[in-house]
mmCIF file of C-alpha atoms in Angstrom:
data_model
loop_
_atom_site.group_PDB
_atom_site.id
_atom_site.type_symbol
_atom_site.label_atom_id
_atom_site.label_comp_id
_atom_site.label_asym_id
_atom_site.label_seq_id
_atom_site.Cartn_x
_atom_site.Cartn_y
_atom_site.Cartn_z
ATOM 1 C CA MET A 1 65.643 41.640 -60.368
ATOM 2 C CA GLN A 2 69.399 41.099 -60.393
ATOM 3 C CA HIS A 3 69.838 43.906 -57.910
ATOM 4 C CA GLY A 4 67.081 42.471 -55.726
ATOM 5 C CA GLN A 5 68.733 39.063 -55.496
ATOM 6 C CA GLU A 6 72.073 40.629 -54.656
ATOM 7 C CA HIS A 7 70.415 42.667 -51.924
ATOM 8 C CA THR A 8 68.792 39.531 -50.458
ATOM 9 C CA LEU A 9 72.147 37.788 -50.432
ATOM 10 C CA ILE A 10 73.810 40.640 -48.531
ATOM 11 C CA LYS A 11 70.968 40.710 -45.993
ATOM 12 C CA ALA A 12 71.112 36.923 -45.540
ATOM 13 C CA ARG A 13 74.876 37.111 -44.996
ATOM 14 C CA THR A 14 74.534 39.889 -42.432
ATOM 15 C CA TYR A 15 71.808 38.016 -40.525
ATOM 16 C CA THR A 16 73.879 34.815 -40.556
ATOM 17 C CA ALA A 17 76.899 36.713 -39.211
ATOM 18 C CA VAL A 18 74.792 38.256 -36.406
ATOM 19 C CA TYR A 19 73.336 34.824 -35.589
ATOM 20 C CA GLY A 20 76.867 33.365 -35.447
ATOM 21 C CA ALA A 21 78.009 36.170 -33.136
ATOM 22 C CA LEU A 22 75.026 35.515 -30.830
ATOM 23 C CA LEU A 23 75.959 31.811 -30.582
ATOM 24 C CA VAL A 24 79.622 32.619 -29.868
ATOM 25 C CA LEU A 25 78.594 35.109 -27.154
ATOM 26 C CA THR A 26 76.343 32.449 -25.573
ATOM 27 C CA VAL A 27 79.328 30.090 -25.323
ATOM 28 C CA ILE A 28 81.465 32.923 -23.895
ATOM 29 C CA THR A 29 78.871 33.765 -21.228
ATOM 30 C CA ILE A 30 78.756 30.092 -20.108
ATOM 31 C CA VAL A 31 82.576 29.899 -19.990
ATOM 32 C CA VAL A 32 82.828 33.181 -18.049
ATOM 33 C CA ALA A 33 80.225 31.943 -15.536
ATOM 34 C CA ARG A 34 82.314 28.791 -14.946
ATOM 35 C CA MET A 35 85.404 30.870 -14.087
ATOM 36 C CA HIS A 36 83.885 31.932 -10.733
ATOM 37 C CA LEU A 37 84.823 35.587 -10.879
ATOM 38 C CA GLY A 38 82.946 36.298 -7.663
ATOM 39 C CA ARG A 39 81.224 39.661 -7.622
ATOM 40 C CA PHE A 40 82.323 40.366 -11.205
ATOM 41 C CA SER A 41 80.394 37.372 -12.537
ATOM 42 C CA VAL A 42 77.115 39.343 -12.410
ATOM 43 C CA LEU A 43 78.710 42.310 -14.160
ATOM 44 C CA GLY A 44 80.303 40.056 -16.793
ATOM 45 C CA ALA A 45 77.026 38.245 -17.498
ATOM 46 C CA LEU A 46 75.107 41.528 -17.798
ATOM 47 C CA VAL A 47 77.691 43.070 -20.147
ATOM 48 C CA ILE A 48 77.638 40.012 -22.452
ATOM 49 C CA ALA A 49 73.822 39.851 -22.329
ATOM 50 C CA SER A 50 73.651 43.549 -23.247
ATOM 51 C CA ILE A 51 75.977 43.042 -26.226
ATOM 52 C CA LYS A 52 73.707 40.195 -27.388
ATOM 53 C CA ALA A 53 70.597 42.323 -26.871
ATOM 54 C CA GLY A 54 72.283 45.142 -28.813
ATOM 55 C CA LEU A 55 72.959 42.829 -31.764
ATOM 56 C CA VAL A 56 69.312 41.710 -31.819
ATOM 57 C CA LEU A 57 68.043 45.303 -31.498
ATOM 58 C CA LEU A 58 70.294 46.844 -34.159
ATOM 59 C CA TRP A 59 70.168 44.158 -36.848
ATOM 60 C CA PHE A 60 67.248 41.775 -36.218
ATOM 61 C CA MET A 61 64.888 44.548 -35.051
ATOM 62 C CA HIS A 62 66.306 46.937 -37.687
ATOM 63 C CA LEU A 63 66.999 49.771 -35.233
ATOM 64 C CA LYS A 64 70.152 50.442 -37.265
ATOM 65 C CA TYR A 65 68.116 51.076 -40.414
ATOM 66 C CA GLU A 66 65.107 52.850 -38.898
ATOM 67 C CA LYS A 67 64.530 56.601 -38.628
ATOM 68 C CA LYS A 68 66.429 58.229 -35.794
ATOM 69 C CA ILE A 69 63.232 58.724 -33.745
ATOM 70 C CA PHE A 70 63.099 54.948 -33.063
ATOM 71 C CA PHE A 71 66.540 55.033 -31.490
ATOM 72 C CA VAL A 72 65.699 58.136 -29.427
ATOM 73 C CA MET A 73 62.482 56.531 -28.144
ATOM 74 C CA PHE A 74 64.365 53.379 -27.206
ATOM 75 C CA VAL A 75 67.042 55.313 -25.306
ATOM 76 C CA VAL A 76 64.368 57.268 -23.387
ATOM 77 C CA ALA A 77 62.554 54.029 -22.401
ATOM 78 C CA VAL A 78 65.781 52.392 -21.210
ATOM 79 C CA ALA A 79 66.798 55.601 -19.394
ATOM 80 C CA PHE A 80 63.577 55.551 -17.349
ATOM 81 C CA LEU A 81 64.115 51.881 -16.483
ATOM 82 C CA THR A 82 67.687 52.696 -15.400
ATOM 83 C CA ILE A 83 66.457 55.583 -13.222
ATOM 84 C CA ALA A 84 63.872 53.311 -11.554
ATOM 85 C CA ILE A 85 66.453 50.591 -10.835
ATOM 86 C CA GLY A 86 69.161 53.094 -9.820
ATOM 87 C CA LEU A 87 66.982 55.008 -7.350
ATOM 88 C CA THR A 88 65.700 51.778 -5.786
ATOM 89 C CA PHE A 89 69.274 50.666 -5.183
ATOM 90 C CA PHE A 90 70.148 53.959 -3.526
ATOM 91 C CA ASP A 91 67.283 53.245 -1.138
ATOM 92 C CA ILE A 92 68.217 49.598 -0.495
ATOM 93 C CA ALA A 93 71.980 50.120 -0.214
ATOM 94 C CA TYR A 94 71.882 53.026 2.279
ATOM 95 C CA ARG A 95 68.983 51.875 4.403
ATOM 96 C CA MET B 1 49.787 65.414 -59.776
ATOM 97 C CA ASP B 2 46.379 64.518 -61.227
ATOM 98 C CA GLU B 3 43.718 65.248 -58.615
ATOM 99 C CA SER B 4 41.349 62.338 -59.360
ATOM 100 C CA HIS B 5 44.277 59.937 -59.467
ATOM 101 C CA THR B 6 45.498 60.744 -55.941
ATOM 102 C CA THR B 7 42.092 60.565 -54.289
ATOM 103 C CA SER B 8 41.064 57.234 -55.777
ATOM 104 C CA GLU B 9 44.471 55.611 -55.298
ATOM 105 C CA SER B 10 45.379 56.938 -51.865
ATOM 106 C CA SER B 11 42.020 56.175 -50.259
ATOM 107 C CA ALA B 12 42.301 52.579 -51.441
ATOM 108 C CA ILE B 13 45.859 51.883 -50.262
ATOM 109 C CA HIS B 14 46.259 54.352 -47.429
ATOM 110 C CA ARG B 15 48.681 53.067 -44.862
ATOM 111 C CA ASP B 16 51.577 54.242 -42.698
ATOM 112 C CA ASP B 17 54.150 51.511 -42.072
ATOM 113 C CA VAL B 18 56.470 53.764 -40.067
ATOM 114 C CA GLY B 19 53.555 54.770 -37.830
ATOM 115 C CA SER B 20 52.634 51.100 -37.389
ATOM 116 C CA ARG B 21 56.164 50.247 -36.322
ATOM 117 C CA ILE B 22 56.303 53.189 -33.906
ATOM 118 C CA GLY B 23 53.071 51.892 -32.356
ATOM 119 C CA MET B 24 54.597 48.437 -32.017
ATOM 120 C CA TRP B 25 57.760 49.821 -30.397
ATOM 121 C CA LEU B 26 55.652 51.813 -27.908
ATOM 122 C CA PHE B 27 53.936 48.558 -26.930
ATOM 123 C CA LEU B 28 57.322 46.855 -26.620
ATOM 124 C CA PHE B 29 58.432 49.595 -24.199
ATOM 125 C CA THR B 30 55.517 48.728 -21.909
ATOM 126 C CA GLU B 31 56.726 45.113 -22.029
ATOM 127 C CA LEU B 32 60.215 46.335 -21.178
ATOM 128 C CA ILE B 33 58.886 48.126 -18.088
ATOM 129 C CA LEU B 34 56.769 45.080 -17.120
ATOM 130 C CA PHE B 35 59.766 42.747 -17.144
ATOM 131 C CA GLY B 36 62.014 45.543 -15.869
ATOM 132 C CA GLY B 37 60.006 45.644 -12.653
ATOM 133 C CA LEU B 38 60.570 41.922 -12.164
ATOM 134 C CA PHE B 39 64.296 42.269 -12.919
ATOM 135 C CA LEU B 40 64.385 45.028 -10.305
ATOM 136 C CA LEU B 41 62.822 42.661 -7.735
ATOM 137 C CA TYR B 42 65.372 40.001 -8.667
ATOM 138 C CA ALA B 43 68.272 42.466 -8.294
ATOM 139 C CA VAL B 44 67.147 43.755 -4.888
ATOM 140 C CA TYR B 45 66.439 40.298 -3.421
ATOM 141 C CA ARG B 46 69.706 38.961 -4.796
ATOM 142 C CA TYR B 47 71.468 41.870 -3.093
ATOM 143 C CA LEU B 48 69.716 41.077 0.206
ATOM 144 C CA HIS B 49 70.173 37.270 0.029
ATOM 145 C CA PRO B 50 73.419 36.677 -1.950
ATOM 146 C CA GLN B 51 74.303 33.302 -0.389
ATOM 147 C CA GLU B 52 70.835 31.734 -0.742
ATOM 148 C CA PHE B 53 70.527 32.888 -4.383
ATOM 149 C CA HIS B 54 74.016 31.530 -5.026
ATOM 150 C CA GLU B 55 73.117 28.059 -3.700
ATOM 151 C CA ALA B 56 69.623 27.919 -5.217
ATOM 152 C CA ALA B 57 70.852 28.869 -8.703
ATOM 153 C CA LYS B 58 73.130 25.801 -8.667
ATOM 154 C CA GLU B 59 70.031 23.583 -8.623
ATOM 155 C CA LEU B 60 68.813 24.839 -12.015
ATOM 156 C CA ASN B 61 69.586 22.764 -15.106
ATOM 157 C CA VAL B 62 72.196 24.681 -17.145
ATOM 158 C CA VAL B 63 71.977 22.251 -20.091
ATOM 159 C CA LEU B 64 68.205 22.764 -20.496
ATOM 160 C CA GLY B 65 68.652 26.534 -20.104
ATOM 161 C CA ALA B 66 71.431 26.618 -22.708
ATOM 162 C CA ALA B 67 69.351 24.451 -25.074
ATOM 163 C CA ASN B 68 66.462 26.900 -24.789
ATOM 164 C CA THR B 69 68.837 29.810 -25.447
ATOM 165 C CA LEU B 70 70.020 28.073 -28.624
ATOM 166 C CA ILE B 71 66.396 27.395 -29.649
ATOM 167 C CA LEU B 72 65.280 31.023 -29.191
ATOM 168 C CA LEU B 73 68.345 32.532 -30.898
ATOM 169 C CA THR B 74 67.818 30.199 -33.872
ATOM 170 C CA SER B 75 64.117 31.111 -33.990
ATOM 171 C CA SER B 76 65.040 34.810 -34.074
ATOM 172 C CA PHE B 77 67.283 34.106 -37.055
ATOM 173 C CA THR B 78 64.560 32.176 -38.934
ATOM 174 C CA MET B 79 62.099 34.981 -38.063
ATOM 175 C CA VAL B 80 64.266 37.673 -39.615
ATOM 176 C CA MET B 81 64.886 35.456 -42.669
ATOM 177 C CA SER B 82 61.129 34.952 -43.090
ATOM 178 C CA ILE B 83 60.618 38.747 -43.205
ATOM 179 C CA SER B 84 63.544 39.156 -45.601
ATOM 180 C CA TYR B 85 62.221 36.448 -47.950
ATOM 181 C CA LEU B 86 58.701 37.846 -48.049
ATOM 182 C CA GLY B 87 60.072 41.318 -48.797
ATOM 183 C CA GLU B 88 61.802 39.863 -51.844
ATOM 184 C CA GLY B 89 58.636 38.063 -52.975
ATOM 185 C CA GLU B 90 59.829 34.578 -51.973
ATOM 186 C CA LYS B 91 56.541 33.451 -50.450
ATOM 187 C CA LYS B 92 57.373 29.727 -50.085
ATOM 188 C CA LYS B 93 60.755 30.338 -48.438
ATOM 189 C CA SER B 94 59.156 32.903 -46.157
ATOM 190 C CA LEU B 95 56.472 30.423 -45.091
ATOM 191 C CA LEU B 96 59.108 27.754 -44.463
ATOM 192 C CA ALA B 97 61.201 30.075 -42.278
ATOM 193 C CA LEU B 98 58.097 31.229 -40.380
ATOM 194 C CA GLY B 99 56.979 27.614 -39.884
ATOM 195 C CA LEU B 100 60.425 26.816 -38.456
ATOM 196 C CA THR B 101 60.149 29.797 -36.106
ATOM 197 C CA ILE B 102 56.794 28.518 -34.795
ATOM 198 C CA ALA B 103 58.190 24.966 -34.407
ATOM 199 C CA LEU B 104 61.176 26.300 -32.440
ATOM 200 C CA GLY B 105 58.846 28.321 -30.208
ATOM 201 C CA LEU B 106 56.895 25.131 -29.456
ATOM 202 C CA ALA B 107 60.158 23.255 -28.804
ATOM 203 C CA PHE B 108 61.075 25.941 -26.270
ATOM 204 C CA LEU B 109 57.777 25.375 -24.433
ATOM 205 C CA VAL B 110 58.172 21.568 -24.468
ATOM 206 C CA ASN B 111 61.656 22.026 -23.000
ATOM 207 C CA LYS B 112 60.239 24.340 -20.337
ATOM 208 C CA TYR B 113 57.577 21.738 -19.486
ATOM 209 C CA PHE B 114 60.239 19.093 -18.785
ATOM 210 C CA GLU B 115 62.330 21.564 -16.813
ATOM 211 C CA TRP B 116 59.433 22.616 -14.577
ATOM 212 C CA SER B 117 58.256 18.976 -14.189
ATOM 213 C CA ALA B 118 61.699 17.998 -12.880
ATOM 214 C CA LYS B 119 61.580 20.895 -10.384
ATOM 215 C CA PHE B 120 58.071 19.874 -9.220
ATOM 216 C CA HIS B 121 59.306 16.291 -8.874
ATOM 217 C CA HIS B 122 62.014 17.497 -6.479
ATOM 218 C CA GLY B 123 59.374 19.318 -4.465
ATOM 219 C CA LEU B 124 60.573 22.732 -5.630
ATOM 220 C CA TYR B 125 57.388 24.652 -6.378
ATOM 221 C CA PRO B 126 55.774 27.663 -4.684
ATOM 222 C CA ASN B 127 54.544 26.872 -1.171
ATOM 223 C CA SER B 128 55.865 23.292 -1.291
ATOM 224 C CA PRO B 129 56.803 21.538 1.996
ATOM 225 C CA GLU B 130 60.401 21.319 0.737
ATOM 226 C CA LEU B 131 60.655 25.084 0.185
ATOM 227 C CA ALA B 132 58.745 25.867 3.370
ATOM 228 C CA GLY B 133 61.548 24.131 5.272
ATOM 229 C CA ARG B 134 64.152 26.378 3.659
ATOM 230 C CA GLY B 135 65.045 30.007 4.248
ATOM 231 C CA GLN B 136 63.464 33.168 2.877
ATOM 232 C CA GLY B 137 66.147 33.562 0.190
ATOM 233 C CA ASP B 138 65.352 30.187 -1.422
ATOM 234 C CA ASN B 139 61.648 30.955 -1.440
ATOM 235 C CA LEU B 140 62.274 34.344 -3.055
ATOM 236 C CA PHE B 141 64.583 32.789 -5.650
ATOM 237 C CA TYR B 142 62.069 30.133 -6.689
ATOM 238 C CA GLY B 143 59.172 32.601 -6.512
ATOM 239 C CA LEU B 144 61.009 34.856 -8.954
ATOM 240 C CA TYR B 145 62.143 31.887 -11.053
ATOM 241 C CA TYR B 146 58.562 30.697 -11.563
ATOM 242 C CA SER B 147 57.010 34.145 -12.094
ATOM 243 C CA MET B 148 59.697 35.410 -14.491
ATOM 244 C CA THR B 149 60.216 32.268 -16.594
ATOM 245 C CA GLY B 150 56.437 31.716 -16.383
ATOM 246 C CA LEU B 151 55.580 35.189 -17.680
ATOM 247 C CA HIS B 152 58.240 34.793 -20.354
ATOM 248 C CA GLY B 153 56.860 31.363 -21.312
ATOM 249 C CA LEU B 154 53.407 32.932 -21.619
ATOM 250 C CA HIS B 155 54.900 35.486 -24.020
ATOM 251 C CA VAL B 156 56.423 32.671 -26.097
ATOM 252 C CA LEU B 157 52.991 31.003 -26.234
ATOM 253 C CA VAL B 158 51.343 34.277 -27.340
ATOM 254 C CA GLY B 159 54.114 34.696 -29.942
ATOM 255 C CA VAL B 160 53.514 31.187 -31.312
ATOM 256 C CA VAL B 161 49.777 31.900 -31.676
ATOM 257 C CA LEU B 162 50.453 35.319 -33.248
ATOM 258 C CA LEU B 163 52.954 33.923 -35.765
ATOM 259 C CA SER B 164 50.566 31.058 -36.633
ATOM 260 C CA VAL B 165 47.844 33.606 -37.468
ATOM 261 C CA VAL B 166 50.306 35.575 -39.629
ATOM 262 C CA LEU B 167 51.319 32.311 -41.346
ATOM 263 C CA ILE B 168 47.686 31.731 -42.334
ATOM 264 C CA TYR B 169 47.483 35.376 -43.519
ATOM 265 C CA ILE B 170 50.495 34.835 -45.787
ATOM 266 C CA VAL B 171 49.008 31.606 -47.187
ATOM 267 C CA LYS B 172 45.743 33.455 -47.903
ATOM 268 C CA ASP B 173 47.637 36.411 -49.414
ATOM 269 C CA LYS B 174 46.320 38.837 -46.820
ATOM 270 C CA VAL B 175 49.948 39.544 -45.931
ATOM 271 C CA THR B 176 51.866 40.011 -49.176
ATOM 272 C CA PRO B 177 55.338 41.090 -50.364
ATOM 273 C CA ASP B 178 53.851 44.574 -50.934
ATOM 274 C CA ASN B 179 52.245 44.830 -47.513
ATOM 275 C CA PHE B 180 53.845 42.783 -44.750
ATOM 276 C CA ILE B 181 53.845 45.199 -41.820
ATOM 277 C CA VAL B 182 51.911 42.587 -39.774
ATOM 278 C CA LEU B 183 54.777 40.104 -40.217
ATOM 279 C CA ASP B 184 57.297 42.879 -39.505
ATOM 280 C CA ASN B 185 55.650 43.850 -36.211
ATOM 281 C CA SER B 186 55.146 40.223 -35.147
ATOM 282 C CA GLY B 187 58.860 39.772 -35.738
ATOM 283 C CA LEU B 188 59.616 42.744 -33.460
ATOM 284 C CA TYR B 189 57.540 41.108 -30.709
ATOM 285 C CA TRP B 190 59.298 37.768 -31.197
ATOM 286 C CA HIS B 191 62.731 39.411 -30.969
ATOM 287 C CA LEU B 192 61.786 41.219 -27.751
ATOM 288 C CA VAL B 193 60.796 37.869 -26.201
ATOM 289 C CA ASP B 194 64.224 36.593 -27.283
ATOM 290 C CA ILE B 195 65.991 39.588 -25.689
ATOM 291 C CA ILE B 196 64.221 38.972 -22.366
ATOM 292 C CA TRP B 197 65.449 35.373 -22.402
ATOM 293 C CA ILE B 198 68.986 36.609 -23.206
ATOM 294 C CA TYR B 199 68.908 38.284 -19.751
ATOM 295 C CA LEU B 200 66.930 35.561 -17.910
ATOM 296 C CA PHE B 201 69.320 32.758 -18.893
ATOM 297 C CA PRO B 202 72.542 34.075 -17.273
ATOM 298 C CA LEU B 203 70.758 35.619 -14.274
ATOM 299 C CA PHE B 204 68.994 32.402 -13.228
ATOM 300 C CA TYR B 205 71.052 29.544 -14.664
ATOM 301 C CA LEU B 206 74.627 30.788 -14.862
ATOM 302 C CA ILE B 207 75.445 33.178 -12.016
ATOM 303 C CA THR B 208 76.089 30.765 -9.176
#
């Protein structure tokens, strides 16, 4: 019982820390967008969004604690999406 | 191990939580590809019409978008706390956190209603006279804005219904601290909906 409560406390602390980080990153992405970085604003927004998505995936969706197969499956799915988007851009950019 | 013991016990409580979660993740990948296709359309049309997308994005309400980001992030936090509480046998706290998650999901939709109403009021809706008078880029931007935030909003609505059903299951002890894979998988779905919004918010509201 004692151990269980301790465990809950650690989990709650971790989740709160992740939640805090997500809020801070949201503020950062708004500030960065206001700086008018031109063509880098899209890149900046995507990088920050991906860090936020990573936090949600690893801790909130427990990818960090799951069996390795979950992570492998996720990487494969994202890889196929990247290939689809990448190849389309080759077509559009050199048309 | 005692033969009779295994057969009687295992047939009664046979389940595979890891398998269930793998199944849920496979479904989430199909969602990823569904929205991925729309993000691809957005990327290509933005590349072809940079100036029009730039101007049109300025018309979106950043405050409402940021408020909805805050709402969804908070709901993800309450979701994960609900799962954590139930796992530790804290049924009441779990129900409270899940109830909050549902309320925040509804708040997101109410917010979206006001946002869309304001856009309609300004004559910015698909095939409106206002948009017809503008260029192709503006029409593509608003077409994508309505289809992507619309499809996402639909997912929030489905999530709210799903979580409400799970809430009733917990109340009726059909989902218990010993068997809460249904809550676990619903949480995965809810987090994916949050992740999609994490990308939608900067792409539509912030990059101007």
